[in-house]
Structures are given as structure tokens and as C-alpha cells.
PDB file of C-alpha atoms in Angstrom:
ATOM      1  CA  MET A   1      56.768  91.222  81.769  1.00  0.00           C
ATOM      2  CA  ASN A   2      54.694  94.370  81.290  1.00  0.00           C
ATOM      3  CA  VAL A   3      51.117  94.660  82.496  1.00  0.00           C
ATOM      4  CA  HIS A   4      48.925  97.221  80.758  1.00  0.00           C
ATOM      5  CA  ASN A   5      45.424  98.512  81.455  1.00  0.00           C
ATOM      6  CA  LEU A   6      43.724  98.853  78.074  1.00  0.00           C
ATOM      7  CA  MET A   7      41.034 101.083  79.566  1.00  0.00           C
ATOM      8  CA  GLU A   8      43.568 103.896  79.924  1.00  0.00           C
ATOM      9  CA  GLU A   9      43.812 104.209  76.138  1.00  0.00           C
ATOM     10  CA  ILE A  10      40.080 103.836  75.585  1.00  0.00           C
ATOM     11  CA  VAL A  11      39.188 106.439  78.208  1.00  0.00           C
ATOM     12  CA  LYS A  12      41.865 108.911  77.072  1.00  0.00           C
ATOM     13  CA  GLN A  13      40.609 108.738  73.484  1.00  0.00           C
ATOM     14  CA  LYS A  14      36.988 109.173  74.561  1.00  0.00           C
ATOM     15  CA  VAL A  15      37.799 112.099  76.874  1.00  0.00           C
ATOM     16  CA  ASP A  16      39.834 113.895  74.200  1.00  0.00           C
ATOM     17  CA  LYS A  17      37.020 113.439  71.671  1.00  0.00           C
ATOM     18  CA  LEU A  18      34.380 114.779  74.065  1.00  0.00           C
ATOM     19  CA  TYR A  19      36.523 117.803  74.955  1.00  0.00           C
ATOM     20  CA  GLU A  20      37.039 118.578  71.256  1.00  0.00           C
ATOM     21  CA  ASN A  21      33.296 118.246  70.594  1.00  0.00           C
ATOM     22  CA  ALA A  22      32.510 120.543  73.522  1.00  0.00           C
ATOM     23  CA  LYS A  23      35.011 123.118  72.226  1.00  0.00           C
ATOM     24  CA  GLU A  24      33.548 122.998  68.701  1.00  0.00           C
ATOM     25  CA  GLU A  25      30.044 123.538  70.048  1.00  0.00           C
ATOM     26  CA  LYS A  26      31.343 126.252  72.407  1.00  0.00           C
ATOM     27  CA  VAL A  27      29.439 124.884  75.397  1.00  0.00           C
ATOM     28  CA  GLU A  28      29.281 127.571  78.041  1.00  0.00           C
ATOM     29  CA  TRP A  29      29.977 125.365  81.066  1.00  0.00           C
ATOM     30  CA  LEU A  30      33.381 124.220  79.784  1.00  0.00           C
ATOM     31  CA  SER A  31      35.746 126.434  81.772  1.00  0.00           C
ATOM     32  CA  CYS A  32      39.008 124.856  80.566  1.00  0.00           C
ATOM     33  CA  ASP A  33      40.274 122.046  78.346  1.00  0.00           C
ATOM     34  CA  CYS A  34      43.972 122.041  79.263  1.00  0.00           C
ATOM     35  CA  GLU A  35      45.943 118.801  79.559  1.00  0.00           C
ATOM     36  CA  ASN A  36      45.646 118.837  83.360  1.00  0.00           C
ATOM     37  CA  CYS A  37      41.846 119.078  83.196  1.00  0.00           C
ATOM     38  CA  ARG A  38      41.715 116.271  80.656  1.00  0.00           C
ATOM     39  CA  LEU A  39      43.910 114.053  82.829  1.00  0.00           C
ATOM     40  CA  ASP A  40      41.720 114.859  85.848  1.00  0.00           C
ATOM     41  CA  THR A  41      38.729 113.685  83.815  1.00  0.00           C
ATOM     42  CA  VAL A  42      40.528 110.523  82.701  1.00  0.00           C
ATOM     43  CA  SER A  43      41.353 109.748  86.341  1.00  0.00           C
ATOM     44  CA  PHE A  44      37.724 110.401  87.321  1.00  0.00           C
ATOM     45  CA  VAL A  45      36.553 107.750  84.828  1.00  0.00           C
ATOM     46  CA  LEU A  46      39.282 105.172  85.493  1.00  0.00           C
ATOM     47  CA  ASN A  47      38.519 105.250  89.223  1.00  0.00           C
ATOM     48  CA  ARG A  48      34.921 104.248  88.482  1.00  0.00           C
ATOM     49  CA  ILE A  49      35.264 101.429  85.939  1.00  0.00           C
ATOM     50  CA  PRO A  50      36.927  98.007  86.158  1.00  0.00           C
ATOM     51  CA  PRO A  51      40.378  97.756  84.534  1.00  0.00           C
ATOM     52  CA  LYS A  52      41.201  95.527  81.560  1.00  0.00           C
ATOM     53  CA  TYR A  53      44.728  94.224  82.165  1.00  0.00           C
ATOM     54  CA  VAL A  54      46.678  92.409  79.449  1.00  0.00           C
ATOM     55  CA  VAL A  55      50.178  90.903  79.331  1.00  0.00           C
ATOM     56  CA  SER A  56      50.344  89.603  75.754  1.00  0.00           C
ATOM     57  CA  GLY A  57      49.138  90.161  72.203  1.00  0.00           C
ATOM     58  CA  ARG A  58      46.588  87.367  72.575  1.00  0.00           C
ATOM     59  CA  GLY A  59      45.285  88.954  75.761  1.00  0.00           C
ATOM     60  CA  ALA A  60      44.957  92.284  73.985  1.00  0.00           C
ATOM     61  CA  THR A  61      42.941  90.634  71.205  1.00  0.00           C
ATOM     62  CA  HIS A  62      40.471  89.036  73.613  1.00  0.00           C
ATOM     63  CA  ALA A  63      40.183  92.245  75.637  1.00  0.00           C
ATOM     64  CA  ALA A  64      39.571  94.268  72.476  1.00  0.00           C
ATOM     65  CA  ILE A  65      36.512  92.109  71.796  1.00  0.00           C
ATOM     66  CA  ASP A  66      35.194  92.952  75.270  1.00  0.00           C
ATOM     67  CA  LEU A  67      35.855  96.658  74.690  1.00  0.00           C
ATOM     68  CA  ASP A  68      33.456  96.645  71.727  1.00  0.00           C
ATOM     69  CA  ASN A  69      30.652  96.034  74.219  1.00  0.00           C
ATOM     70  CA  THR A  70      27.988  98.706  73.685  1.00  0.00           C
ATOM     71  CA  GLN A  71      27.161  98.948  77.390  1.00  0.00           C
ATOM     72  CA  LEU A  72      30.813  99.517  78.302  1.00  0.00           C
ATOM     73  CA  GLN A  73      31.116 102.272  75.705  1.00  0.00           C
ATOM     74  CA  ALA A  74      27.968 103.921  77.082  1.00  0.00           C
ATOM     75  CA  ASP A  75      29.334 103.693  80.632  1.00  0.00           C
ATOM     76  CA  VAL A  76      32.629 105.299  79.641  1.00  0.00           C
ATOM     77  CA  GLU A  77      30.950 108.159  77.773  1.00  0.00           C
ATOM     78  CA  SER A  78      28.483 108.846  80.579  1.00  0.00           C
ATOM     79  CA  LEU A  79      31.223 108.899  83.210  1.00  0.00           C
ATOM     80  CA  ALA A  80      33.452 111.027  80.992  1.00  0.00           C
ATOM     81  CA  MET A  81      30.738 113.676  80.631  1.00  0.00           C
ATOM     82  CA  GLU A  82      30.155 113.619  84.388  1.00  0.00           C
ATOM     83  CA  GLY A  83      33.900 113.959  84.947  1.00  0.00           C
ATOM     84  CA  MET A  84      34.208 116.887  82.533  1.00  0.00           C
ATOM     85  CA  ARG A  85      31.452 118.781  84.312  1.00  0.00           C
ATOM     86  CA  THR A  86      32.893 118.020  87.743  1.00  0.00           C
ATOM     87  CA  VAL A  87      36.387 119.148  86.724  1.00  0.00           C
ATOM     88  CA  SER A  88      35.028 122.289  85.031  1.00  0.00           C
ATOM     89  CA  SER A  89      33.141 123.239  88.199  1.00  0.00           C
ATOM     90  CA  THR A  90      36.238 122.939  90.413  1.00  0.00           C
ATOM     91  CA  LYS A  91      38.802 125.713  90.804  1.00  0.00           C
ATOM     92  CA  ARG A  92      42.241 124.256  90.126  1.00  0.00           C
ATOM     93  CA  PRO A  93      45.471 125.780  91.530  1.00  0.00           C
ATOM     94  CA  TYR A  94      47.069 125.668  88.060  1.00  0.00           C
ATOM     95  CA  HIS A  95      44.356 127.916  86.607  1.00  0.00           C
ATOM     96  CA  LEU A  96      44.985 131.633  86.577  1.00  0.00           C
ATOM     97  CA  ASP A  97      42.148 134.134  86.907  1.00  0.00           C
ATOM     98  CA  SER A  98      41.162 135.431  83.492  1.00  0.00           C
ATOM     99  CA  SER A  99      40.929 139.137  82.791  1.00  0.00           C
ATOM    100  CA  ASP A 100      37.608 138.318  81.124  1.00  0.00           C
ATOM    101  CA  ASN A 101      36.094 138.351  84.605  1.00  0.00           C
ATOM    102  CA  ASP A 102      36.293 142.157  84.456  1.00  0.00           C
ATOM    103  CA  ALA A 103      34.383 142.354  81.170  1.00  0.00           C
ATOM    104  CA  PRO A 104      30.850 143.792  81.200  1.00  0.00           C
ATOM    105  CA  LYS A 105      28.234 141.176  81.936  1.00  0.00           C
ATOM    106  CA  ASN A 106      25.057 140.541  79.994  1.00  0.00           C
ATOM    107  CA  VAL A 107      22.425 142.625  81.782  1.00  0.00           C
ATOM    108  CA  GLN A 108      19.482 140.740  80.254  1.00  0.00           C
ATOM    109  CA  PRO A 109      17.676 139.080  83.197  1.00  0.00           C
ATOM    110  CA  TYR A 110      17.157 135.317  83.092  1.00  0.00           C
ATOM    111  CA  PHE A 111      15.591 132.563  85.110  1.00  0.00           C
ATOM    112  CA  ASN A 112      18.522 130.204  85.664  1.00  0.00           C
ATOM    113  CA  PHE A 113      17.909 126.598  86.638  1.00  0.00           C
ATOM    114  CA  ASN A 114      20.108 124.399  88.755  1.00  0.00           C
ATOM    115  CA  SER A 115      20.994 121.001  87.340  1.00  0.00           C
ATOM    116  CA  PHE A 116      18.670 118.129  88.269  1.00  0.00           C
ATOM    117  CA  THR A 117      20.070 114.840  89.559  1.00  0.00           C
ATOM    118  CA  GLY A 118      18.332 111.686  90.712  1.00  0.00           C
ATOM    119  CA  ARG A 119      18.514 107.897  90.879  1.00  0.00           C
ATOM    120  CA  ILE A 120      16.215 105.047  89.855  1.00  0.00           C
ATOM    121  CA  PHE A 121      15.837 101.809  91.822  1.00  0.00           C
ATOM    122  CA  ASP A 122      14.007  98.507  91.373  1.00  0.00           C
ATOM    123  CA  GLY A 123      11.011  98.373  93.730  1.00  0.00           C
ATOM    124  CA  ALA A 124      11.585  94.708  94.644  1.00  0.00           C
ATOM    125  CA  THR A 125      15.380  94.438  94.876  1.00  0.00           C
ATOM    126  CA  PHE A 126      16.267  98.107  95.517  1.00  0.00           C
ATOM    127  CA  GLU A 127      19.071  97.705  92.990  1.00  0.00           C
ATOM    128  CA  PRO A 128      19.869 100.579  90.584  1.00  0.00           C
ATOM    129  CA  VAL A 129      18.055 100.293  87.249  1.00  0.00           C
ATOM    130  CA  SER A 130      20.085 100.533  84.040  1.00  0.00           C
ATOM    131  CA  ASN A 131      18.739 101.051  80.519  1.00  0.00           C
ATOM    132  CA  ALA A 132      15.950 103.252  81.837  1.00  0.00           C
ATOM    133  CA  SER A 133      14.807 106.219  79.765  1.00  0.00           C
ATOM    134  CA  VAL A 134      14.257 109.413  81.771  1.00  0.00           C
ATOM    135  CA  LEU A 135      12.420 112.257  80.035  1.00  0.00           C
ATOM    136  CA  LEU A 136      12.255 115.712  81.626  1.00  0.00           C
ATOM    137  CA  LYS A 137       9.345 117.912  80.558  1.00  0.00           C
ATOM    138  CA  PHE A 138       9.098 121.659  81.099  1.00  0.00           C
ATOM    139  CA  GLU A 139       5.676 123.309  80.988  1.00  0.00           C
ATOM    140  CA  GLY A 140       4.319 120.228  79.202  1.00  0.00           C
ATOM    141  CA  GLU A 141       7.032 120.075  76.510  1.00  0.00           C
ATOM    142  CA  THR A 142      10.354 118.258  76.318  1.00  0.00           C
ATOM    143  CA  ALA A 143      12.763 120.451  78.269  1.00  0.00           C
ATOM    144  CA  GLN A 144      15.536 122.102  76.275  1.00  0.00           C
ATOM    145  CA  MET A 145      19.013 121.583  77.702  1.00  0.00           C
ATOM    146  CA  VAL A 146      21.758 124.218  77.885  1.00  0.00           C
ATOM    147  CA  ASP A 147      23.593 122.404  75.077  1.00  0.00           C
ATOM    148  CA  SER A 148      23.731 119.083  73.238  1.00  0.00           C
ATOM    149  CA  THR A 149      26.105 117.498  75.778  1.00  0.00           C
ATOM    150  CA  TRP A 150      23.102 117.116  78.113  1.00  0.00           C
ATOM    151  CA  SER A 151      20.756 114.403  76.868  1.00  0.00           C
ATOM    152  CA  ASN A 152      16.976 114.539  77.175  1.00  0.00           C
ATOM    153  CA  PRO A 153      15.754 111.850  77.404  1.00  0.00           C
ATOM    154  CA  TYR A 154      18.605 110.452  79.459  1.00  0.00           C
ATOM    155  CA  GLU A 155      19.489 106.749  79.351  1.00  0.00           C
ATOM    156  CA  THR A 156      20.814 105.299  82.619  1.00  0.00           C
ATOM    157  CA  VAL A 157      23.888 103.040  82.471  1.00  0.00           C
ATOM    158  CA  ASP A 158      25.538 100.487  84.751  1.00  0.00           C
ATOM    159  CA  ALA A 159      28.528 102.623  85.700  1.00  0.00           C
ATOM    160  CA  THR A 160      26.476 105.496  87.136  1.00  0.00           C
ATOM    161  CA  LYS A 161      24.286 103.156  89.218  1.00  0.00           C
ATOM    162  CA  GLY A 162      20.876 104.319  88.029  1.00  0.00           C
ATOM    163  CA  SER A 163      21.705 108.026  88.195  1.00  0.00           C
ATOM    164  CA  PHE A 164      20.507 110.688  85.749  1.00  0.00           C
ATOM    165  CA  SER A 165      21.116 114.411  85.351  1.00  0.00           C
ATOM    166  CA  PHE A 166      19.724 117.385  83.421  1.00  0.00           C
ATOM    167  CA  TRP A 167      20.536 121.074  83.073  1.00  0.00           C
ATOM    168  CA  VAL A 168      17.671 123.124  81.625  1.00  0.00           C
ATOM    169  CA  LYS A 169      18.278 126.085  79.338  1.00  0.00           C
ATOM    170  CA  SER A 170      17.818 129.525  80.935  1.00  0.00           C
ATOM    171  CA  VAL A 171      14.589 131.420  80.259  1.00  0.00           C
ATOM    172  CA  PRO A 172      14.467 135.223  79.701  1.00  0.00           C
ATOM    173  CA  ALA A 173      12.822 137.276  82.459  1.00  0.00           C
ATOM    174  CA  LYS A 174      11.297 140.769  82.497  1.00  0.00           C
ATOM    175  CA  LYS A 175      13.409 142.071  85.365  1.00  0.00           C
ATOM    176  CA  VAL A 176      15.964 141.035  87.953  1.00  0.00           C
ATOM    177  CA  GLY A 177      14.411 139.644  91.111  1.00  0.00           C
ATOM    178  CA  GLU A 178      11.259 138.416  89.391  1.00  0.00           C
ATOM    179  CA  LYS A 179       9.876 135.261  91.016  1.00  0.00           C
ATOM    180  CA  LYS A 180       8.097 132.617  88.979  1.00  0.00           C
ATOM    181  CA  ILE A 181       6.971 129.043  89.540  1.00  0.00           C
ATOM    182  CA  PHE A 182       7.849 126.592  86.768  1.00  0.00           C
ATOM    183  CA  HIS A 183       6.171 123.245  86.201  1.00  0.00           C
ATOM    184  CA  PHE A 184       8.183 120.126  85.449  1.00  0.00           C
ATOM    185  CA  SER A 185       7.509 116.421  85.083  1.00  0.00           C
ATOM    186  CA  ILE A 186       9.748 113.382  84.883  1.00  0.00           C
ATOM    187  CA  GLU A 187       8.713 110.314  82.883  1.00  0.00           C
ATOM    188  CA  ILE A 188      10.633 107.096  83.592  1.00  0.00           C
ATOM    189  CA  SER A 189      10.292 103.989  81.445  1.00  0.00           C
ATOM    190  CA  ALA A 190      12.361 100.808  81.335  1.00  0.00           C
ATOM    191  CA  PRO A 191      11.910  97.423  79.616  1.00  0.00           C
ATOM    192  CA  GLY A 192       9.687  95.202  81.770  1.00  0.00           C
ATOM    193  CA  TYR A 193       8.742  97.986  84.220  1.00  0.00           C
ATOM    194  CA  GLU A 194       5.631 100.059  84.771  1.00  0.00           C
ATOM    195  CA  LYS A 195       5.991 103.638  83.519  1.00  0.00           C
ATOM    196  CA  LEU A 196       6.372 106.293  86.233  1.00  0.00           C
ATOM    197  CA  ILE A 197       5.394 109.957  85.864  1.00  0.00           C
ATOM    198  CA  PHE A 198       6.278 112.476  88.561  1.00  0.00           C
ATOM    199  CA  HIS A 199       5.129 116.121  88.543  1.00  0.00           C
ATOM    200  CA  PHE A 200       6.765 118.906  90.536  1.00  0.00           C
ATOM    201  CA  GLU A 201       6.997 122.696  90.727  1.00  0.00           C
ATOM    202  CA  LEU A 202      10.112 124.810  91.156  1.00  0.00           C
ATOM    203  CA  PRO A 203      10.155 128.483  92.229  1.00  0.00           C
ATOM    204  CA  VAL A 204      12.988 130.458  90.596  1.00  0.00           C
ATOM    205  CA  LEU A 205      14.214 134.034  91.148  1.00  0.00           C
ATOM    206  CA  SER A 206      15.538 135.789  88.038  1.00  0.00           C
ATOM    207  CA  GLU A 207      19.149 136.985  87.897  1.00  0.00           C
ATOM    208  CA  SER A 208      21.111 139.498  85.802  1.00  0.00           C
ATOM    209  CA  GLY A 209      22.389 137.328  82.985  1.00  0.00           C
ATOM    210  CA  LYS A 210      22.698 133.638  82.187  1.00  0.00           C
ATOM    211  CA  ARG A 211      24.501 131.290  84.524  1.00  0.00           C
ATOM    212  CA  THR A 212      27.080 129.721  82.229  1.00  0.00           C
ATOM    213  CA  ASN A 213      29.478 127.982  84.631  1.00  0.00           C
ATOM    214  CA  PHE A 214      28.405 124.533  85.734  1.00  0.00           C
ATOM    215  CA  ASP A 215      28.626 124.108  89.505  1.00  0.00           C
ATOM    216  CA  SER A 216      27.648 120.760  90.988  1.00  0.00           C
ATOM    217  CA  THR A 217      27.129 122.378  94.407  1.00  0.00           C
ATOM    218  CA  PHE A 218      23.968 123.983  93.006  1.00  0.00           C
ATOM    219  CA  ALA A 219      22.501 120.682  91.805  1.00  0.00           C
ATOM    220  CA  PHE A 220      18.864 120.069  92.702  1.00  0.00           C
ATOM    221  CA  ARG A 221      18.975 116.602  94.280  1.00  0.00           C
ATOM    222  CA  MET A 222      15.683 114.799  93.783  1.00  0.00           C
ATOM    223  CA  ASN A 223      14.339 112.000  95.969  1.00  0.00           C
ATOM    224  CA  ASP A 224      15.124 108.509  94.709  1.00  0.00           C
ATOM    225  CA  PHE A 225      12.618 107.056  92.252  1.00  0.00           C
ATOM    226  CA  VAL A 226      11.368 103.485  92.637  1.00  0.00           C
ATOM    227  CA  ILE A 227       9.854 101.601  89.694  1.00  0.00           C
ATOM    228  CA  PHE A 228       8.154  98.197  89.693  1.00  0.00           C
ATOM    229  CA  LYS A 229       8.108  95.377  87.187  1.00  0.00           C
ATOM    230  CA  LYS A 230       4.950  94.672  85.241  1.00  0.00           C
TER     231      LYS A 230
END
């Protein structure tokens, strides 16, 4: 008797599709899309979601109905994007250094922003809140992300336990070493909860060129947000 985890197929298909979309859009943070990187991403997702084991055709039919669940699909996609970024930010031993590293760099100065990460919790139960909409504003307007793979607003899902993340598009500067304070706000809304708005400022020093490689070690970790029911 063979036992099979249906989630392996679902996750592999989703990961391959997201990698192809990222390649088509030429997202700058995608450092590699080789088979090893894709399998690393698949493993990242499978280690964070419950398996769906089947041993018969009837079992596969019932499981397939469960796999159509919108929340499950959202969880898989969210984790897959997180996995892609994590894998792309990690130097793998099977990657060779590219000669492109010796190419002239863009000398245009930019203010580069670290990625923002945070979590949302219920004020009464202290449980993570799913289905919350998180909107990041930059200088009073909806913040532009580095590419379309970063959502703004961001919708939290079960699998990521109330977490959200953003990576704001770089802003041109006048010169390297220029210091400027940028104003941000985060607006959190969820069904049945009071809306929360949080304002903050971030000083940034301009650099020579855009930062195009995603590196999770540079993430700006925000304090946990607590929202309360109406």
C-alpha cells in the first residue's frame, strides 16, 4: 500500500508558477531559479503546512475537495513567496559566483529601505489574527513596493501566524551619504476589530545604487501589533 502526500504536488505546482511569474517580471531580488532553489522553497512550505495523506482513489477525491479551500491556497502562496525570498537571500554551495559581480554598478544614489516585518495579535486572546488587511503608507500615500510580488495592502493568513511583510521601492537621492527621515504609517483592519493606525519615522542614509538583492538579515522588525474587537 502506497501513502502519498497530496500537498507535495500542490506546493510544487504553486512554487514553479511563482518562480516563472517572478522571472517574467524580472524581479530584482530573485537571485536564482534553479531546480535546487525551487526544491528548497518547496521544502520550506511543506515543513510549515499540514500534510494531506491519501491511500486510495476515494481518499484522493475527498482530499481534492479540501485542497480547493481558499484559505489553504492563500496559505500556500504566502508561504511560497516567503520561501522564495528566504532561499534567494541565502548563499548556496551549489551556486557559483557570477562574473556579473565585476560589472560596473549604477552610480545613481538611492535611499534603500529594508523590508518591514511584523505580527498582529488579538488583544483578548493574544492569538495571531488572520484575514487582517495591513496597509503601509509612505509620506501619506500607499507605499510602492519593489515589484508586484510584494502586496500592499497585505492580507494575513493562518499559515504565517498573523505575520506581514513589505519591501518599499527605492527612492532617488541627490548624493551618496545623504541622510533623510521618511514618514510611514501602518493601517490595520480586520472583520469585527477596531481599526488601528500606527505612525513612525525612519532615518535612511543614501547609497550608491539600488539594493536589488533581498536579504532577510536586514529586515526591520516592528513591535507586535495588538488589535481589539469592537
